[in-house]
Tab-separated table of C-alpha atoms in Angstrom:
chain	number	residue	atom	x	y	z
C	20	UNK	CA	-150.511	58.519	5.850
C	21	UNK	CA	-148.049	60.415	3.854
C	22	UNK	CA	-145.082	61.653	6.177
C	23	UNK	CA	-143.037	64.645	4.318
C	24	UNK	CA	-139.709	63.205	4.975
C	25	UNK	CA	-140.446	59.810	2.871
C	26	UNK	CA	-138.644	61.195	0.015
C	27	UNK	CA	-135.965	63.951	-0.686
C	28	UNK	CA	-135.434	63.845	-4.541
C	29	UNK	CA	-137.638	66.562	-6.201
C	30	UNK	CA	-138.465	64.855	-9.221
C	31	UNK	CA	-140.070	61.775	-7.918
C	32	UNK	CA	-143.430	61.718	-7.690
C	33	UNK	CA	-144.934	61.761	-4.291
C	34	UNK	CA	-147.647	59.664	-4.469
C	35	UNK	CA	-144.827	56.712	-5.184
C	36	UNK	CA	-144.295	57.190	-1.467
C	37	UNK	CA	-147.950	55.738	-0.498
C	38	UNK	CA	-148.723	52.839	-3.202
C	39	UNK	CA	-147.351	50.481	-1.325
C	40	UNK	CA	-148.691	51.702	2.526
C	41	UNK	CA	-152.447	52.083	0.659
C	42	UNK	CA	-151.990	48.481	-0.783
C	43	UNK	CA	-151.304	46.878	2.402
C	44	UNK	CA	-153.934	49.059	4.230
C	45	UNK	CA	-156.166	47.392	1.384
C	46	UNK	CA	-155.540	44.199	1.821
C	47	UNK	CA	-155.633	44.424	5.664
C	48	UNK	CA	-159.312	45.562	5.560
C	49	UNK	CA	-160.138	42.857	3.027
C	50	UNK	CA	-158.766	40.593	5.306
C	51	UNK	CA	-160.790	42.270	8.041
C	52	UNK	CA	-163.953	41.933	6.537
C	53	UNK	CA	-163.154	38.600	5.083
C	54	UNK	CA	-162.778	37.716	8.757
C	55	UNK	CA	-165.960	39.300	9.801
C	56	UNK	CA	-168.060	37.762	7.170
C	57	UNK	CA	-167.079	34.200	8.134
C	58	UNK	CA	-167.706	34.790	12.079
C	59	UNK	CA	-171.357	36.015	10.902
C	60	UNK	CA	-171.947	33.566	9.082
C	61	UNK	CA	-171.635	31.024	12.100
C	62	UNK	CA	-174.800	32.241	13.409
C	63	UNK	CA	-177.043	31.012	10.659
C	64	UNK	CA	-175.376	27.923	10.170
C	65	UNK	CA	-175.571	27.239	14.138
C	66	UNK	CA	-179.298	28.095	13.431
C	67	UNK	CA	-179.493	25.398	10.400
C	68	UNK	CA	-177.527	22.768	12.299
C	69	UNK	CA	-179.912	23.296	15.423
C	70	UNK	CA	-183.147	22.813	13.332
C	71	UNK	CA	-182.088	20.156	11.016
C	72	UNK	CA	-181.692	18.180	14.327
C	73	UNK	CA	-184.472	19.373	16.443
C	74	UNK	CA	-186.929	19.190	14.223
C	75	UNK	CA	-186.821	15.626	13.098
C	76	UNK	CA	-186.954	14.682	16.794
C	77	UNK	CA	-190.235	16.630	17.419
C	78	UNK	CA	-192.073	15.312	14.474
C	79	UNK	CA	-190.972	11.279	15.135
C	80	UNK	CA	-191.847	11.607	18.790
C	81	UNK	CA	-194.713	14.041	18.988
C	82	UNK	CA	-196.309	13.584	15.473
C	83	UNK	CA	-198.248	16.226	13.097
C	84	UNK	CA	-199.961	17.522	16.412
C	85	UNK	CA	-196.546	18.422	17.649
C	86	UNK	CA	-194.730	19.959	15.100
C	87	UNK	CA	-197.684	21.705	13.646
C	88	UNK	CA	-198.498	23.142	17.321
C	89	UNK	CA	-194.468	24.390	17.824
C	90	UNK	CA	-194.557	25.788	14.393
C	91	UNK	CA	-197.549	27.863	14.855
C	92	UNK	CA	-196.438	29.607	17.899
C	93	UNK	CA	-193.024	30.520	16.537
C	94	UNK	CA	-194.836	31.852	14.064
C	95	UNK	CA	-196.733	33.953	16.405
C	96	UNK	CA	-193.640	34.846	18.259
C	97	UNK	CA	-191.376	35.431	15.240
C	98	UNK	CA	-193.832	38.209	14.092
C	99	UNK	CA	-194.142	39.700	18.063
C	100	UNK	CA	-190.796	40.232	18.042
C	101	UNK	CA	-190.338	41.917	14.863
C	102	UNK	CA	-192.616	44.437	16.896
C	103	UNK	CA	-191.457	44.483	19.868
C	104	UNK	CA	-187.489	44.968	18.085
C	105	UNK	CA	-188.755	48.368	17.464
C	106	UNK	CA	-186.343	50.151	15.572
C	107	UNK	CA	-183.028	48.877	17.272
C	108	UNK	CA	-182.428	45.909	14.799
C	109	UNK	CA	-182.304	48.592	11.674
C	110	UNK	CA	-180.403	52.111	13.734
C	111	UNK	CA	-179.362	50.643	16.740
C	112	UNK	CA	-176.131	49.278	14.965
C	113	UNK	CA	-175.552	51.958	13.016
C	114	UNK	CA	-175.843	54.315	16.502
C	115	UNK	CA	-173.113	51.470	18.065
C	116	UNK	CA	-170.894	51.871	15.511
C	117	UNK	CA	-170.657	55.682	14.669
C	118	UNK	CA	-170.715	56.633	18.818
C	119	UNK	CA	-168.661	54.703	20.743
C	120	UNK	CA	-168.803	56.975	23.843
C	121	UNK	CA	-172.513	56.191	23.601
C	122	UNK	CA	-172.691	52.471	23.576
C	123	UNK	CA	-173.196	51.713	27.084
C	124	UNK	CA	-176.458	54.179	27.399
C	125	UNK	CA	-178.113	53.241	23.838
C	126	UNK	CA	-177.912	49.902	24.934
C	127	UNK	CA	-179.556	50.754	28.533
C	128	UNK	CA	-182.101	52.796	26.514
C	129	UNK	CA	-182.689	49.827	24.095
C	130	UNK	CA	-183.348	47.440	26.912
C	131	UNK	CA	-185.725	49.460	28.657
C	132	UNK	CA	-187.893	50.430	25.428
C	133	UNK	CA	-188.147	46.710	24.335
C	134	UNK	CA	-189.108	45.336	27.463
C	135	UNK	CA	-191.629	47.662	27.863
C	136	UNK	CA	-193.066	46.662	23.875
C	137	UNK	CA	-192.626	42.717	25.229
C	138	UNK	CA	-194.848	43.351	28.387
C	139	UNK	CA	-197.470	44.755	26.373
C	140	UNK	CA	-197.224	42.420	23.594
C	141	UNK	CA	-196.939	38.906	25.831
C	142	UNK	CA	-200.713	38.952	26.005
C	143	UNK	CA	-201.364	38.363	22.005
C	144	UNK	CA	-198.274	35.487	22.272
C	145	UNK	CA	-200.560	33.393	25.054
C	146	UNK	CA	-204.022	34.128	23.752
C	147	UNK	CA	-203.348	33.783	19.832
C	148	UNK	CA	-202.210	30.437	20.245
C	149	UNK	CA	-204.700	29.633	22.970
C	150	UNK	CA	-207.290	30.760	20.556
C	151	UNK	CA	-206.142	29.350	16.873
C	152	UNK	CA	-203.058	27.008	17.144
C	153	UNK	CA	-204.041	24.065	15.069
C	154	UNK	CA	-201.442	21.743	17.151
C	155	UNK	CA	-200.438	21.191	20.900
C	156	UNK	CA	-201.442	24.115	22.736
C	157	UNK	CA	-199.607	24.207	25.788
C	158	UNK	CA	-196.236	23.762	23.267
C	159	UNK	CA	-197.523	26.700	21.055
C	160	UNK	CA	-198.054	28.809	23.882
C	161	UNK	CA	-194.555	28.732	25.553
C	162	UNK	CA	-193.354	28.485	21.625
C	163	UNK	CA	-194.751	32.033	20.734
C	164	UNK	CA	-193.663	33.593	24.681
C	165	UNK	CA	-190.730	32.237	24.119
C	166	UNK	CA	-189.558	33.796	20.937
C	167	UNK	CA	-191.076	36.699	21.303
C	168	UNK	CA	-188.687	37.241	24.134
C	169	UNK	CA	-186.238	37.192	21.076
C	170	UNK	CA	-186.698	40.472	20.750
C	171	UNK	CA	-184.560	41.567	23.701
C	172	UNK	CA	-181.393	39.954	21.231
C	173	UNK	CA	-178.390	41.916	21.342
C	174	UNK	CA	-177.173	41.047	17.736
C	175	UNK	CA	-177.523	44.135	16.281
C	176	UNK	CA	-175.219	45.508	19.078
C	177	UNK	CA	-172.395	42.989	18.421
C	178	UNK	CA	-172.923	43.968	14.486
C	179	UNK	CA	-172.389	47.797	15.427
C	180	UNK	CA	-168.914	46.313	17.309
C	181	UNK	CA	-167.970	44.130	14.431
C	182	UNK	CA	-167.529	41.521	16.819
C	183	UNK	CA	-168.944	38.266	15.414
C	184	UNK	CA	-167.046	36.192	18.490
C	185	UNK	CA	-169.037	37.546	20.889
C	186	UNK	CA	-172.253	37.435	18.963
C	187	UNK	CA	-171.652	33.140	18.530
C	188	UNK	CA	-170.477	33.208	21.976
C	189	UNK	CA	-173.372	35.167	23.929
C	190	UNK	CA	-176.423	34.874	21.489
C	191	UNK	CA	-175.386	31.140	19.341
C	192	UNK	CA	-173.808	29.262	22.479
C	193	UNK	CA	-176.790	29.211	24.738
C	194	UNK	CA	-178.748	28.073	21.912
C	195	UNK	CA	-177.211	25.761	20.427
C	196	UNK	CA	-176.682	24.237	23.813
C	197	UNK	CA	-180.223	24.641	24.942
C	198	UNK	CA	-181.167	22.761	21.394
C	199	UNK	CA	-178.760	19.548	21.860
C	200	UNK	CA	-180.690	18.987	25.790
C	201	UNK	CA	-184.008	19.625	24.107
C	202	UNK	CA	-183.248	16.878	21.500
C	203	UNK	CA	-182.276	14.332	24.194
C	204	UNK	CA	-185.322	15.106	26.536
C	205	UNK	CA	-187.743	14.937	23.485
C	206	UNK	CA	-186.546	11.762	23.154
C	207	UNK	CA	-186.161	10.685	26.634
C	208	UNK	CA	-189.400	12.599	27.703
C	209	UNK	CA	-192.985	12.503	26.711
C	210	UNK	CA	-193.163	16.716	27.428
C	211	UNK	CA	-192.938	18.852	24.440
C	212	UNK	CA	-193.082	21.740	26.383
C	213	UNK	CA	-189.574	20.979	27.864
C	214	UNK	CA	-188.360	22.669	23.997
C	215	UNK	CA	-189.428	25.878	24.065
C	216	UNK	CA	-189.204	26.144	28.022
C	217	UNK	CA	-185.294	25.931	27.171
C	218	UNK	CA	-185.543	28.215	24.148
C	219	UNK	CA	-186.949	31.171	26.718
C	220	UNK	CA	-184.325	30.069	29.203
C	221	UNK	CA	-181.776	30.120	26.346
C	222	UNK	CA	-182.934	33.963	25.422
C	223	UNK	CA	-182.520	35.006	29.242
C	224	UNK	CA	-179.095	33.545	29.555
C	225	UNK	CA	-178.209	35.559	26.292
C	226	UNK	CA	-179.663	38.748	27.520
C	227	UNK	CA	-177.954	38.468	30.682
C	228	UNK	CA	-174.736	37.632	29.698
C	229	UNK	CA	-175.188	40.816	27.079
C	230	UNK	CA	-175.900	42.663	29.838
C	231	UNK	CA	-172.479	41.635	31.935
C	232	UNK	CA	-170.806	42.478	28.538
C	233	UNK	CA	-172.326	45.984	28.575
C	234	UNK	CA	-170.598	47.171	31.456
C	235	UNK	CA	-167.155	47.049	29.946
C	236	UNK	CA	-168.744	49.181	27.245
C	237	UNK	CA	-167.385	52.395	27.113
C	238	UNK	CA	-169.571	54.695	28.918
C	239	UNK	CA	-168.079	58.471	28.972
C	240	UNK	CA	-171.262	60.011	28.423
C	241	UNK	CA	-174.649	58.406	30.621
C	242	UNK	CA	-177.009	60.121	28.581
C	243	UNK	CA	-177.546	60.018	24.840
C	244	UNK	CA	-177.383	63.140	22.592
C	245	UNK	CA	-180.656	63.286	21.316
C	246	UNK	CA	-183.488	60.692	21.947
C	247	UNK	CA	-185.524	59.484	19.359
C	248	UNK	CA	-188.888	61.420	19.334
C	249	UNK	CA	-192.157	60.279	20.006
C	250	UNK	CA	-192.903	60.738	16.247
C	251	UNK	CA	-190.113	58.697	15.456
C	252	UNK	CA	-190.706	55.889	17.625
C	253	UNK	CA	-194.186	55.891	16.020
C	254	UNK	CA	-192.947	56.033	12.319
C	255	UNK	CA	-190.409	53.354	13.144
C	256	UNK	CA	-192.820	51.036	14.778
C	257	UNK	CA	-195.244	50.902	12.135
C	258	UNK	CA	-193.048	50.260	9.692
C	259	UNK	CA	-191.159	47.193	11.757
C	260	UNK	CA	-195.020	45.998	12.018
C	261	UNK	CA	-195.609	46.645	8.355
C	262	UNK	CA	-192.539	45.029	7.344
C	263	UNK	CA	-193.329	41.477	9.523
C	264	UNK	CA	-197.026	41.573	8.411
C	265	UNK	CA	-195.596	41.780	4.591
C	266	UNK	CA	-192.810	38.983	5.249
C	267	UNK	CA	-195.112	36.725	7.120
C	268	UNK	CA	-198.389	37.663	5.659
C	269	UNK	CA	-197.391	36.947	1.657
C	270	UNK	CA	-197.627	33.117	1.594
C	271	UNK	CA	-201.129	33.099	3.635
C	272	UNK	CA	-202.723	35.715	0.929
C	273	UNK	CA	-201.172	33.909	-1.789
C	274	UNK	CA	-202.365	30.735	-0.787
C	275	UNK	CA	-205.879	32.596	-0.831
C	276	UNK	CA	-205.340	34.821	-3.996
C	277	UNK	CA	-203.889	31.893	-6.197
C	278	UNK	CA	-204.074	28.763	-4.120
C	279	UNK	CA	-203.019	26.622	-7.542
C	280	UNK	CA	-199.476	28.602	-6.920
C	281	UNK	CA	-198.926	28.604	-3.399
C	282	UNK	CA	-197.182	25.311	-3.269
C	283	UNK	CA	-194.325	26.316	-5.772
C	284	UNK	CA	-194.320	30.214	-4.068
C	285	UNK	CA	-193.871	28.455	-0.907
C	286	UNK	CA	-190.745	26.052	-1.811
C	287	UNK	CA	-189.300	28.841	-3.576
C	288	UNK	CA	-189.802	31.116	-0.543
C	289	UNK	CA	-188.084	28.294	1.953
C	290	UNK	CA	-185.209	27.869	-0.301
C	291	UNK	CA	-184.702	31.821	-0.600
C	292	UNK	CA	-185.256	32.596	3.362
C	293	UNK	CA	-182.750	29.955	4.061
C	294	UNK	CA	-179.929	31.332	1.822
C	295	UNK	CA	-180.750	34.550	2.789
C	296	UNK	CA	-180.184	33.936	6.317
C	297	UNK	CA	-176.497	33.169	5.628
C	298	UNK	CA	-175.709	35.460	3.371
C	299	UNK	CA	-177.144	38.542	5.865
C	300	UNK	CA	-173.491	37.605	7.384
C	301	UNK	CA	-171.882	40.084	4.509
C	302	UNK	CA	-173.954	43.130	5.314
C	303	UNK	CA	-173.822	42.560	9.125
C	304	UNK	CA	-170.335	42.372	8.557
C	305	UNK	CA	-169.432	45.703	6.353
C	306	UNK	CA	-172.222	47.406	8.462
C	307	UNK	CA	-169.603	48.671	11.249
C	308	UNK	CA	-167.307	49.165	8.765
C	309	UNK	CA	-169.002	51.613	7.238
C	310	UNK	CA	-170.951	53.522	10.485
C	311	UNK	CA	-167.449	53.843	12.229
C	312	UNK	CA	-165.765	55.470	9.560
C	313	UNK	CA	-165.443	59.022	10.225
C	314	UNK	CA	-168.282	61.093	8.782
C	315	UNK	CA	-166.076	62.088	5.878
C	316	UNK	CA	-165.235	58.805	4.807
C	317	UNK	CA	-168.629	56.954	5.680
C	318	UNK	CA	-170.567	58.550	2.326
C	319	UNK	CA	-167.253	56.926	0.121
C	320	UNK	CA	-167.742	53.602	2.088
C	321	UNK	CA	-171.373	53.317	1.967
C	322	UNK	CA	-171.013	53.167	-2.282
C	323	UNK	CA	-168.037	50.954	-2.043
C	324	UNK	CA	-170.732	48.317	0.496
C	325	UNK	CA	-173.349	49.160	-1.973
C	326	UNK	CA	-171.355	48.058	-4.823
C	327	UNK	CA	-169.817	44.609	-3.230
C	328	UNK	CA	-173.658	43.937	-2.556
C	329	UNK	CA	-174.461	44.455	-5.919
C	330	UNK	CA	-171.918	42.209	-7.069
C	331	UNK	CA	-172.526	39.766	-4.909
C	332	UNK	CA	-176.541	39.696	-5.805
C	333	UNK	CA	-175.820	39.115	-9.368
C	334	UNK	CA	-173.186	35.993	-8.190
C	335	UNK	CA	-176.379	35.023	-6.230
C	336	UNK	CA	-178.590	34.622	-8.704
C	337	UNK	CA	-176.584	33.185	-11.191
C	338	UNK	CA	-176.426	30.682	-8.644
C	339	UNK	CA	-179.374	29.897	-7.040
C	340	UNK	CA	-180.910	29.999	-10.791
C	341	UNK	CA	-178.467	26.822	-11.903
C	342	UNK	CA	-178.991	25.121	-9.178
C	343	UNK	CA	-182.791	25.147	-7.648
C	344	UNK	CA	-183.607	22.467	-9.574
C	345	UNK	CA	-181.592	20.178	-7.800
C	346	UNK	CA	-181.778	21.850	-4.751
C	347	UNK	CA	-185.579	21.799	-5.069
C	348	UNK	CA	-185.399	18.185	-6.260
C	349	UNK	CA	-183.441	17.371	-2.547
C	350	UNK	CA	-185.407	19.311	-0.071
C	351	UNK	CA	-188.719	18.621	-1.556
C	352	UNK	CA	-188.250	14.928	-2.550
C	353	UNK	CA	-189.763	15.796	-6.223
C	354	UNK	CA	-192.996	16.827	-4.706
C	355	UNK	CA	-192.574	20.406	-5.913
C	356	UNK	CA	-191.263	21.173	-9.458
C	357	UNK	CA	-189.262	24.772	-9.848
C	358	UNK	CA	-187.150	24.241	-13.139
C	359	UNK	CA	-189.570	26.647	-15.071
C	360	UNK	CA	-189.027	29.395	-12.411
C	361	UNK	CA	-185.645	28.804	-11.597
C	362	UNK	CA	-184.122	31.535	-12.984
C	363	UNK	CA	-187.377	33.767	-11.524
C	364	UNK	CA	-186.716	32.994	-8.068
C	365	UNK	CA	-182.940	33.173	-8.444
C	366	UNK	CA	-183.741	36.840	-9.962
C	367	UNK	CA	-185.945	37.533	-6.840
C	368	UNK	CA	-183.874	36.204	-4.457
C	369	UNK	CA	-181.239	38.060	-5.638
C	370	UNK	CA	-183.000	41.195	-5.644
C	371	UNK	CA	-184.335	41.028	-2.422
C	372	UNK	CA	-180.927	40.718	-0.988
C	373	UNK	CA	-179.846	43.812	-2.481
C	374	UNK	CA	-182.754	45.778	-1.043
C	375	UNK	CA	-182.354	44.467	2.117
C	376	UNK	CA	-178.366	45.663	2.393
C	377	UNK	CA	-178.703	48.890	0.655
C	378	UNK	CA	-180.869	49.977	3.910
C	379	UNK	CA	-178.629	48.739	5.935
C	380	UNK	CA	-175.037	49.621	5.117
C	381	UNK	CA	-175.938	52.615	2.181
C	382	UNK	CA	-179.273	54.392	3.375
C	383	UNK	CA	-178.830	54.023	7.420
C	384	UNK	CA	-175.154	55.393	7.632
C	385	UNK	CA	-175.409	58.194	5.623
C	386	UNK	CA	-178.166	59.656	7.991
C	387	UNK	CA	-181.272	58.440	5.928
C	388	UNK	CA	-182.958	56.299	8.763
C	389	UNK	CA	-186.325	58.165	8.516
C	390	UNK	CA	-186.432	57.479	4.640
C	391	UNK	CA	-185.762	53.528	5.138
C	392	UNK	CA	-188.620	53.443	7.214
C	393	UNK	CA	-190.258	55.408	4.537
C	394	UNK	CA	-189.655	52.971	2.126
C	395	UNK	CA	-190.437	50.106	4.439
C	396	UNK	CA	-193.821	51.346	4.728
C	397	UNK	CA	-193.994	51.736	1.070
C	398	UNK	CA	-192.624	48.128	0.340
C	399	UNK	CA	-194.933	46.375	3.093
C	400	UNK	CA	-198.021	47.555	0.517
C	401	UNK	CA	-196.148	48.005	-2.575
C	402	UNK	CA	-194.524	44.515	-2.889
C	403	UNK	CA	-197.332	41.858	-1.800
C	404	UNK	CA	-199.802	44.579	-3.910
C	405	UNK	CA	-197.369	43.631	-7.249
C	406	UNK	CA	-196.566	40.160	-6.698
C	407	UNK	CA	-200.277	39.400	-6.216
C	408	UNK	CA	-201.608	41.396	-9.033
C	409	UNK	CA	-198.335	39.242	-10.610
C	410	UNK	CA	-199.849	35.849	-9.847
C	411	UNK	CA	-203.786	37.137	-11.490
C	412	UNK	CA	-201.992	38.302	-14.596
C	413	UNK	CA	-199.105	35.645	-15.262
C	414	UNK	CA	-199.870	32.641	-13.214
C	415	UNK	CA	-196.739	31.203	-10.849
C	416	UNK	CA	-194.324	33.145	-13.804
C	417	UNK	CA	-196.170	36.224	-12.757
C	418	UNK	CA	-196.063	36.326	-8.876
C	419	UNK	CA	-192.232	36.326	-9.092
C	420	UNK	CA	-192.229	38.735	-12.069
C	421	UNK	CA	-194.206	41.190	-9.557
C	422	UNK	CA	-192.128	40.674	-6.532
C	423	UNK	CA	-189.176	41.505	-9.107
C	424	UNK	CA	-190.123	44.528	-10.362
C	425	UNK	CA	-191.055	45.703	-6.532
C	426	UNK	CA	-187.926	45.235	-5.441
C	427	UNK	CA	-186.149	46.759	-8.910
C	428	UNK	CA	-188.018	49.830	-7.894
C	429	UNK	CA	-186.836	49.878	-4.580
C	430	UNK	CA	-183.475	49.494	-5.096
C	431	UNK	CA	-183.729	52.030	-7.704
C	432	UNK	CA	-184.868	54.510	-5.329
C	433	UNK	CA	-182.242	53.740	-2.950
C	434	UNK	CA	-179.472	54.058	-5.195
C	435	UNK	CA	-180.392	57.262	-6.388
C	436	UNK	CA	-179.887	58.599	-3.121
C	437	UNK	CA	-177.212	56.609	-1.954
C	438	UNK	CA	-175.104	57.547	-5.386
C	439	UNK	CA	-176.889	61.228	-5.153
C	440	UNK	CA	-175.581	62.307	-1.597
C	441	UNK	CA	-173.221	65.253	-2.180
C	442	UNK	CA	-172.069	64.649	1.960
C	443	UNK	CA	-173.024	63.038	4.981
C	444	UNK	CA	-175.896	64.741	6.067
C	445	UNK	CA	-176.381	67.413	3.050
C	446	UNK	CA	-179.638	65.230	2.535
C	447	UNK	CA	-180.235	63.965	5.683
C	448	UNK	CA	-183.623	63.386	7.080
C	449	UNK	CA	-182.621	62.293	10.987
């Protein structure tokens, strides 16, 4: 800040005065966002590490039957809890970050909602698998209660903080050390069950240690200004179940659709969910940055987040393009060849990323939550409809052409009003 004693000569220009103090308040927040993007990123790769190790020690002790079974009612769970989230995972760290006096009740409020979505959802995670799982049912079923209890995660409230520490410590720690037991009782037990009994355990231990956490929260005002309406629950709930249909539901239809294609669609889709998973850390990490500016500030930093994603989609690409040959050639032992869509699925990858931030740290902040669920509802139709019709047309070269221009039109959309915004809140829809 510029103090009016810094300088006493009339002639010198004042802003002289403030280079320096704006340079060093630069590179301090580069620094702090440097910072946070590396203690995000230890989430995923805890994740990797975990199922690089676990699931080699399923599939040598328990066989296809085993694997097959666990991986069928994660699935299940995956896409419960992507329901049952509601719409905390997408405003609820926005809300953290721009209210601090509010933390303490929109957490309270948070837990109370989702647990009531679990209860009435826990009935489709034992009775799907029950029904269909094509493995080891007993496995499947505690696999799909299990994560579907992931819902109750508290990682979008340790986003809102900017506190990465605390996410590792009280949502990676239990996990990680609930996946090194389960890979010396698979081995040491005949009872595949034991794995995702100590996944659900692992989840509880995380919510309750959340929970201790919460109390230190500040907590000036008990209630919050203005709960979500019924209306809005509704719109916000369809779209989270719109949104894990499409992301869960694409493969499956392709593999119907085009079935010659699904096989390269599918390795391509592995390789980009898995780099996409890490790089979430950058977003995650500029979110609170941008929804605790003040509301002046927060329309300025939401471009500036929008632009470093940009960037960094491009650098993605470029990327992912030169190298998924090789990386294909590695994970898939040669089995699957993606040299002629390299460049495709770097383009898509890359695109998707971009979406998926500018909801989070351009749309969100700026007071545009109703119009990101909007969109979500537009993309869970708009992108499987394009990418399909993409894979008719053009063969493999056309499914990714289709997802491509999909999410080119949604990012389109969402920079116009992003870059459009005259203020925070002059075109507000919350």
């Amino acid at each position: 800040m510029e103090s009016p004693t810094v300088s006493t000569v009339p002639e010198e220009p004042a802003p002289v005065a403030t280079v320096e103090p704006r340079r060093a308040g630069g590179v301090r927040t580069a620094w702090l966002l440097a910072r946070r993007i590396l203690g995000f990123a230890a989430m995923p790769a805890m994740g990797l590490v975990s199922a690089v190790a676990v699931l080699p020690a399923i599939s040598h002790n328990f066989g296809a039957d085993g694997w097959i079974g666990i991986a069928f009612g994660q699935s299940v769970g995956a896409a419960l809890a992507a329901v049952a989230s509601l719409h905390w995972p997408l405003a609820g760290a926005n809300e953290i970050a721009a209210h601090p006096a509010h933390r303490a009740a929109l957490v309270r409020q948070s837990v109370r909602q989702r647990l009531v979505a679990l209860a009435c959802l826990l009935p489709l995670a034992v009775g799907i698998p029950l029904w269909l799982s094509p493995g080891d049912t007993l496995s499947s079923t505690l696999a799909a209660v299990a994560l579907s209890g992931s819902c109750m995660a508290q990682t979008w409230l340790y986003t809102g903080l900017g506190d990465p520490g605390r996410l590792a410590l009280f949502e990676g720690a239990p996990r990680l050390a609930a996946n090194i037991a389960a890979i010396g009782l698979l081995v040491l037990t005949p009872y595949l069950w034991i794995y995702p009994l100590l996944q659900g355990l692992a989840t509880l231990t995380s919510l309750l240690l959340s929970l201790r956490f919460v109390r230190r929260l500040p907590d000036q005002v008990p209630t919050l200004p203005r709960d979500p309406s019924a209306g809005e629950l509704a719109l916000a709930t369809t779209a989270q179940v719109s949104n894990a249909a499409y992301a869960y539901l694409v493969g499956p239809l392709i593999s119907v659709v085009t079935p010659a294609f699904y096989p390269i669609f599918a390795a391509g889709d592995r390789i980009s969910k898995i780099l996409l998973q890490g790089m979430a850390a950058v977003p995650a990490a500029f979110l609170s940055w941008v929804g605790g500016a003040a509301p002046d500030q927060r329309r300025a930093r939401a471009r500036q987040a929008s632009i470093v994603m940009g960037v960094l989609s491009l650098f993605a690409t470029v990327l992912l393009g030169a190298t998924m040959p090789l990386i294909s050639r590695y994970l898939f032992a040669g089995t699957v060849d993606l040299e002629e869509v390299a460049w495709l699925i770097g383009a898509t990858m890359g695109a998707a990323f971009l979406n998926a931030s500018l909801f989070l740290v351009g749309l969100v902040p700026q007071g545009h939550l109703q119009t990101t669920y909007r969109l979500l509802l537009v993309a869970s139709v708009f992108c499987p409809t394009l990418t399909i019709v993409g894979g008719l047309l053009g063969g493999v070269h056309g499914l990714y052409v289709g997802a491509l221009v999909a999410f080119l039109v949604l990012i389109a959309v969402q920079l116009r009003i992003i870059f459009r915004s005259r203020e925070l809140g002059a075109a507000s829809d919350d």
